[in-house]
Amino acid sequence: MMKLTTPYYLIDEKKLQRNMEIIKQVRDLSGAKSVLALKCFATWSVFDLMSQYMDGTTSSSLYEARLGHEKFGKETHAYCVGYSAADVAEVASFADKVIFNSFSQLDRYHEVAKGVKLGLRVNPGFSTSGFDLADPARRYSRLGVQDMVELRRRLPLLSGLMFHYNCENDSVASFREQLQRLGEIYGEFLHQLQWVSLGGGLYFTKEGYPIEEFAALLKEFATQYGVQIYLEPGESSITGCAELVTSVVDIVHNEMDIAIVDASVEAHMLDLLIYRLEGKMEQPQEAKRRYMVAGRSCLAGDVFGTFDFERDLEIGSEIRLIDAAGYTMVKKNWFNGLQMPAIVVKRLDGTLECVRSFSYEDFRTALS
Ligand SMILES: Cc1ncc(COP(=O)(O)O)c(C=O)c1O
């Protein structure tokens, strides 16, 4: 078998396929299409598998949109918080839908994007997000439009609306309530449009999520308003599918035992720091030893978390952080010039393929 050296991200296609099958099931039961949110996961070496189950991609920038178009295919939804004129001209040449974030962007650029279906992001004024930082309905939010009079005026330019107002929401009851509110507020507009995107942040691939109930709600909404529904799953597409595999490079003691690994939270799992979360690890059968597991960057708070282990760790021990696919590889950076984790895919037939490794040259050429 191939010898892999740490650090590396390991994506397991079998686990990915499980999520994909749920996404397809939702589509089969409800008619709602799912487009992958590339902001969360854009490792295109597994797009051949994902594109068999999903309907395309959605994006946050010109480059993401282009990647989706080139590497995933199917439908390309192009959204950006702030397009330049040149961006719009380019995305309009390949995207199926261009979604603007504001009235001013729509007014300024709709002519440039003529011939492409246009959408507008709406801020419904409510959200389910545990973090103010990621709350699209927070005070002064710039994400989406709110003025109903202005929105009504723009309807003739639009074919659909995009809402994104959830974050890891695993409650189907709250989703039901949200749909009802959206229908009450925007129903009359939706009747005049062809599609609506309900954004990401719905945790419907989580173990135990009531898929049939979810699908029934989607179908009912789509039928009532005569619209094609899109979902934009990021995290739900790839949850539980990857690990960050590391090795211990040192063990130090300061009130507790601290294992330093050959990766970094700051550089390789940045969202843990941003949202002040701990990494996750498989729990051992029998917990005998406890270590703080920390990264090797110079940042004092570069800590993955404190975990139980079955045995003493030593230099070279392997440590696997699980659930490492979402918002990790897309955000990795060269802070401290640390070796960049390679990207390895465990294919459906069990073979391991290192699809990308990084060298000193990549570090050097990232700057000049
Ligand atoms: C517009 C939009 N769509 C989809 C997503 C994907 O969300 P998630 O990864 O939580 O499913 C996000 C995340 O921020 C988003 O802003």
Coordinates of C-alpha atoms and ligand atoms in Angstrom, one line a residue:
M1 CA 0.0 0.0 0.0
M2 CA 1.0 3.6 -0.7
K3 CA 3.1 5.1 2.1
L4 CA 1.6 8.4 3.2
T5 CA 3.4 11.0 5.1
T6 CA 1.6 13.3 7.4
P7 CA 0.1 15.9 7.5
Y8 CA -2.7 15.1 5.0
Y9 CA -6.4 15.6 4.6
L10 CA -8.0 12.2 3.9
I11 CA -11.3 12.3 2.0
D12 CA -13.3 9.1 2.1
E13 CA -15.5 8.7 -1.0
K14 CA -17.7 6.0 0.7
K15 CA -18.7 8.4 3.4
L16 CA -19.2 11.1 0.9
Q17 CA -21.4 8.8 -1.1
R18 CA -23.6 8.3 1.9
N19 CA -24.3 12.0 2.1
M20 CA -24.8 12.2 -1.7
E21 CA -27.4 9.5 -1.5
I22 CA -29.4 11.5 1.0
I23 CA -29.2 14.5 -1.2
K24 CA -30.5 12.5 -4.1
Q25 CA -33.2 11.1 -2.0
V26 CA -34.4 14.6 -1.1
R27 CA -34.4 15.5 -4.8
D28 CA -36.3 12.3 -5.7
L29 CA -38.9 12.8 -3.0
S30 CA -39.3 16.6 -3.3
G31 CA -38.0 17.8 -6.6
A32 CA -35.7 20.2 -4.8
K33 CA -32.3 20.5 -6.5
S34 CA -29.1 20.7 -4.6
V35 CA -26.1 22.8 -5.7
L36 CA -22.8 22.4 -3.8
A37 CA -21.7 25.5 -2.0
L38 CA -18.1 25.7 -3.1
K39 CA -17.2 28.1 -0.3
C40 CA -17.4 25.1 2.0
F41 CA -15.7 22.5 -0.1
A42 CA -14.1 22.8 -3.5
T43 CA -11.7 19.8 -3.7
W44 CA -12.5 19.0 -7.2
S45 CA -10.9 15.6 -7.3
V46 CA -14.1 14.1 -5.9
F47 CA -16.5 16.1 -8.1
D48 CA -16.9 13.2 -10.5
L49 CA -18.6 11.4 -7.7
M50 CA -20.6 14.3 -6.4
S51 CA -21.9 15.5 -9.7
Q52 CA -23.6 12.1 -10.2
Y53 CA -25.9 13.1 -7.3
M54 CA -26.0 16.9 -7.2
D55 CA -27.3 19.4 -9.7
G56 CA -24.4 21.8 -9.9
T57 CA -22.6 24.4 -7.8
T58 CA -23.1 27.8 -6.2
S59 CA -20.3 30.2 -5.6
S60 CA -19.2 33.4 -3.8
S61 CA -16.9 34.8 -6.4
L62 CA -15.9 34.8 -10.0
Y63 CA -13.2 32.2 -9.4
E64 CA -15.4 29.8 -7.5
A65 CA -18.1 30.1 -10.2
R66 CA -15.5 29.3 -12.9
L67 CA -14.2 26.3 -11.0
G68 CA -17.7 25.0 -10.6
H69 CA -18.4 25.4 -14.3
E70 CA -15.1 23.8 -15.3
K71 CA -14.8 21.0 -12.8
F72 CA -18.3 20.1 -11.7
G73 CA -20.4 21.1 -14.7
K74 CA -24.2 20.9 -14.6
E75 CA -25.8 24.1 -13.3
T76 CA -23.6 27.0 -12.2
H77 CA -25.1 29.6 -9.9
A78 CA -22.9 32.6 -9.5
Y79 CA -23.4 34.8 -6.5
C80 CA -21.0 37.4 -5.1
V81 CA -21.4 40.0 -2.3
G82 CA -19.8 42.6 -4.6
Y83 CA -19.2 42.1 -8.3
S84 CA -17.0 44.4 -10.3
A85 CA -18.2 45.1 -13.9
A86 CA -15.5 42.8 -15.3
D87 CA -16.6 40.0 -12.9
V88 CA -20.2 40.2 -14.2
A89 CA -19.2 40.2 -17.8
E90 CA -17.1 37.1 -17.2
V91 CA -19.5 35.1 -15.1
A92 CA -22.4 35.9 -17.4
S93 CA -20.5 34.1 -20.2
F94 CA -20.8 30.7 -18.5
A95 CA -23.1 30.8 -15.5
D96 CA -26.7 29.6 -15.7
K97 CA -27.8 32.1 -13.0
V98 CA -26.2 35.3 -11.7
I99 CA -27.4 36.3 -8.3
F100 CA -26.9 39.8 -7.1
N101 CA -26.6 40.9 -3.5
S102 CA -28.1 44.4 -3.7
F103 CA -30.5 46.6 -5.7
S104 CA -27.6 48.7 -6.7
Q105 CA -25.6 45.8 -8.2
L106 CA -28.7 44.5 -10.0
D107 CA -29.5 48.0 -11.4
R108 CA -25.9 48.6 -12.5
Y109 CA -25.2 45.2 -14.0
H110 CA -28.4 43.5 -15.2
E111 CA -27.8 44.7 -18.8
V112 CA -24.3 43.2 -18.7
A113 CA -25.8 39.9 -17.7
K114 CA -28.6 40.0 -20.2
G115 CA -29.6 36.5 -21.4
V116 CA -28.7 34.9 -18.1
K117 CA -31.3 34.2 -15.5
L118 CA -31.0 36.8 -12.7
G119 CA -31.6 36.4 -9.0
L120 CA -31.4 38.6 -6.0
R121 CA -30.4 37.7 -2.5
V122 CA -33.0 38.6 0.1
N123 CA -32.4 39.1 3.8
P124 CA -35.7 37.9 5.4
G125 CA -34.8 39.5 8.7
F126 CA -34.5 36.3 10.6
S127 CA -32.0 33.5 10.8
T128 CA -30.8 30.5 12.8
S129 CA -27.2 31.0 13.6
G130 CA -25.5 30.5 16.9
F131 CA -22.7 32.9 15.9
D132 CA -23.1 36.6 15.4
L133 CA -20.1 36.5 13.1
A134 CA -22.0 34.2 10.7
D135 CA -25.5 35.6 11.2
P136 CA -26.7 37.0 7.9
A137 CA -29.6 38.7 9.6
R138 CA -27.4 40.5 12.2
R139 CA -27.8 44.3 12.7
Y140 CA -26.3 46.3 9.7
S141 CA -26.1 43.1 7.7
R142 CA -25.0 43.8 4.1
L143 CA -26.1 40.4 2.9
G144 CA -29.2 40.7 0.8
V145 CA -32.0 43.2 0.3
Q146 CA -34.9 44.0 2.6
D147 CA -37.0 46.7 1.1
M148 CA -40.2 45.2 -0.1
V149 CA -41.3 48.1 -2.3
E150 CA -37.9 48.2 -4.0
L151 CA -38.0 44.4 -4.4
R152 CA -41.4 44.5 -6.0
R153 CA -40.2 47.1 -8.5
R154 CA -37.3 44.8 -9.6
L155 CA -39.4 41.7 -10.1
P156 CA -39.6 42.0 -13.9
L157 CA -35.8 41.7 -14.0
L158 CA -35.7 38.6 -11.9
S159 CA -36.3 34.9 -12.4
G160 CA -35.7 33.9 -8.7
L161 CA -34.7 34.9 -5.2
M162 CA -32.0 33.5 -2.9
F163 CA -32.3 33.3 0.9
H164 CA -29.6 32.1 3.2
Y165 CA -30.5 32.2 6.8
N166 CA -29.4 29.0 8.5
C167 CA -26.3 27.6 10.1
E168 CA -26.1 23.9 11.0
N169 CA -29.9 23.9 11.6
D170 CA -30.9 20.3 12.4
S171 CA -34.4 21.1 13.4
V172 CA -37.1 20.2 10.9
A173 CA -39.7 22.0 13.1
S174 CA -37.8 25.3 12.8
F175 CA -37.4 24.7 9.1
R176 CA -41.2 24.3 8.8
E177 CA -41.7 27.6 10.6
Q178 CA -39.2 29.4 8.4
L179 CA -40.9 28.2 5.3
Q180 CA -44.2 29.4 6.6
R181 CA -42.7 32.8 7.3
L182 CA -41.1 33.0 3.9
G183 CA -44.3 32.1 2.2
E184 CA -46.3 34.7 4.2
I185 CA -43.8 37.5 3.4
Y186 CA -42.6 36.6 -0.1
G187 CA -45.3 34.3 -1.4
E188 CA -46.9 36.8 -3.8
F189 CA -43.4 37.5 -5.3
L190 CA -42.6 33.8 -5.6
H191 CA -45.8 33.2 -7.6
Q192 CA -44.3 35.5 -10.2
L193 CA -40.9 33.8 -10.3
Q194 CA -39.4 30.5 -11.4
W195 CA -37.1 29.5 -8.7
V196 CA -36.1 30.1 -5.1
S197 CA -32.9 29.1 -3.3
L198 CA -33.2 28.4 0.4
G199 CA -29.4 28.6 0.9
G200 CA -27.3 26.3 3.0
G201 CA -27.0 25.6 6.7
L202 CA -29.7 22.9 6.8
Y203 CA -28.2 19.9 8.5
F204 CA -30.3 17.3 6.6
T205 CA -27.6 14.7 6.2
K206 CA -27.1 14.4 9.9
E207 CA -27.8 10.9 11.4
G208 CA -31.5 10.7 12.3
Y209 CA -32.7 13.8 10.4
P210 CA -36.3 13.2 9.2
I211 CA -35.7 13.2 5.5
E212 CA -39.3 12.3 4.5
E213 CA -40.8 15.2 6.5
F214 CA -38.2 17.6 5.2
A215 CA -38.9 16.5 1.6
A216 CA -42.6 16.8 2.1
L217 CA -42.2 20.4 3.3
L218 CA -40.1 21.3 0.3
K219 CA -42.5 19.7 -2.1
E220 CA -45.5 21.4 -0.6
F221 CA -43.8 24.8 -0.7
A222 CA -42.7 24.3 -4.3
T223 CA -46.2 23.3 -5.4
Q224 CA -47.9 26.1 -3.5
Y225 CA -45.8 28.8 -5.1
G226 CA -45.0 27.2 -8.4
V227 CA -41.2 27.4 -8.0
Q228 CA -38.2 25.2 -8.5
I229 CA -36.5 25.0 -5.1
Y230 CA -32.7 24.9 -4.8
L231 CA -30.8 24.0 -1.7
E232 CA -27.2 25.1 -1.3
P233 CA -25.6 22.5 1.0
G234 CA -22.0 23.0 1.9
E235 CA -21.5 21.4 5.3
S236 CA -24.3 18.9 4.7
S237 CA -22.7 17.6 1.5
I238 CA -19.4 16.7 3.1
T239 CA -20.0 16.3 6.8
G240 CA -18.1 13.4 8.4
C241 CA -16.2 12.6 5.1
A242 CA -12.6 13.7 5.9
E243 CA -9.9 13.6 8.5
L244 CA -6.8 15.7 9.0
V245 CA -4.2 13.1 9.7
T246 CA -1.2 14.4 11.7
S247 CA 1.8 13.1 13.6
V248 CA 3.1 14.1 17.0
V249 CA 6.4 16.0 16.7
D250 CA 6.8 16.9 20.4
I251 CA 5.3 16.4 23.8
V252 CA 5.7 19.1 26.4
H253 CA 4.3 19.7 29.9
N254 CA 2.7 22.8 31.4
E255 CA 0.3 21.7 34.0
M256 CA -0.9 19.1 31.6
D257 CA 0.6 17.0 28.8
I258 CA 0.6 18.7 25.5
A259 CA 1.1 16.9 22.2
I260 CA 2.3 19.2 19.4
V261 CA 1.4 17.8 15.9
D262 CA 2.7 18.6 12.5
A263 CA -0.3 20.6 11.5
S264 CA -2.0 23.8 12.8
V265 CA -5.4 25.0 13.6
E266 CA -4.6 28.5 12.3
A267 CA -3.4 27.2 9.0
H268 CA -5.3 24.0 8.4
M269 CA -8.6 24.1 10.3
L270 CA -9.1 27.8 10.7
D271 CA -12.8 27.8 11.5
L272 CA -12.1 26.1 14.8
L273 CA -10.3 29.3 15.8
I274 CA -12.7 31.7 14.3
Y275 CA -15.7 30.1 16.0
R276 CA -13.8 29.1 19.1
L277 CA -14.6 25.4 18.7
E278 CA -12.7 22.3 19.6
G279 CA -11.6 19.8 16.9
K280 CA -13.2 16.4 17.0
M281 CA -11.6 13.0 17.4
E282 CA -13.0 9.4 17.6
Q283 CA -13.5 8.6 21.3
P284 CA -11.4 5.6 22.5
Q285 CA -13.0 2.5 24.0
E286 CA -11.0 3.0 27.1
A287 CA -9.7 6.4 28.1
K288 CA -6.4 6.1 29.9
R289 CA -4.5 9.3 29.1
R290 CA -5.5 12.8 28.4
Y291 CA -3.5 15.3 26.2
M292 CA -4.0 18.7 24.9
V293 CA -3.4 18.5 21.2
A294 CA -1.9 21.6 19.7
G295 CA -0.6 22.9 16.4
R296 CA 2.9 23.8 15.6
S297 CA 2.4 27.4 14.6
C298 CA 3.7 30.2 16.8
L299 CA 0.2 31.2 17.8
A300 CA -0.3 30.7 21.5
G301 CA -3.9 29.6 21.1
D302 CA -3.2 27.1 18.2
V303 CA -4.9 24.3 20.1
F304 CA -7.1 21.6 18.5
G305 CA -8.5 20.6 21.9
T306 CA -8.1 18.3 24.8
F307 CA -8.7 14.6 24.1
D308 CA -8.6 11.2 25.8
F309 CA -6.4 8.5 24.4
E310 CA -6.1 4.7 25.0
R311 CA -2.3 4.9 25.5
D312 CA 0.7 7.2 25.9
L313 CA 1.5 9.3 22.9
E314 CA 5.0 9.4 21.7
I315 CA 6.9 11.2 18.9
G316 CA 5.5 9.9 15.7
S317 CA 2.1 8.8 17.1
E318 CA -0.7 9.4 14.6
I319 CA -3.5 11.7 15.5
R320 CA -6.6 12.1 13.4
L321 CA -8.9 15.0 13.6
I322 CA -12.3 14.0 12.2
D323 CA -14.9 16.0 10.3
A324 CA -12.2 17.9 8.5
A325 CA -13.7 18.5 5.1
G326 CA -15.8 21.7 5.5
Y327 CA -14.2 25.1 5.5
T328 CA -10.8 23.6 5.9
M329 CA -9.1 22.9 2.6
V330 CA -10.7 26.0 1.1
K331 CA -9.2 28.2 3.9
K332 CA -5.8 26.6 4.4
N333 CA -2.9 29.1 4.3
W334 CA 0.8 29.3 4.5
F335 CA 1.0 31.0 7.9
N336 CA 4.5 30.3 9.4
G337 CA 5.5 28.5 6.2
L338 CA 4.3 25.3 7.8
Q339 CA 4.2 22.2 5.5
M340 CA 0.9 22.1 3.8
P341 CA -1.2 18.9 4.3
A342 CA -1.4 16.9 1.2
I343 CA -4.9 15.9 -0.1
V344 CA -5.5 12.2 -0.2
V345 CA -8.7 10.5 -1.5
K346 CA -9.8 7.1 -0.5
R347 CA -11.7 6.0 -3.6
L348 CA -14.9 3.9 -3.5
D349 CA -12.8 0.7 -4.3
G350 CA -10.6 1.4 -1.2
T351 CA -7.5 2.6 -3.1
L352 CA -5.7 5.6 -1.7
E353 CA -4.8 8.4 -4.2
C354 CA -2.7 11.4 -3.2
V355 CA -4.4 13.9 -5.5
R356 CA -2.3 16.9 -4.4
S357 CA 0.8 17.5 -2.4
F358 CA 2.5 20.8 -1.7
S359 CA 6.2 21.7 -1.6
Y360 CA 8.5 24.5 -0.6
E361 CA 8.0 25.8 -4.1
D362 CA 4.3 26.3 -3.5
F363 CA 5.1 28.3 -0.4
R364 CA 7.7 30.4 -2.2
T365 CA 5.5 31.1 -5.3
A366 CA 2.4 32.1 -3.2
L367 CA 4.3 35.3 -2.6
S368 CA 7.0 37.1 -4.5
Ligands
LIG1 C1 -25.3 31.9 0.4 C2 -24.8 30.7 1.0 N1 -25.1 29.5 0.6 C3 -24.7 28.3 1.1 C4 -23.9 28.3 2.2 C5 -23.4 27.0 2.7 O1 -23.7 26.8 4.1 P1 -23.4 25.5 4.8 O2 -22.0 25.1 4.6 O3 -23.7 25.8 6.3 O4 -24.4 24.5 4.3 C6 -23.5 29.5 2.7 C7 -22.6 29.5 3.9 O5 -22.2 30.5 4.4 C8 -23.9 30.7 2.2 O6 -23.5 31.9 2.6

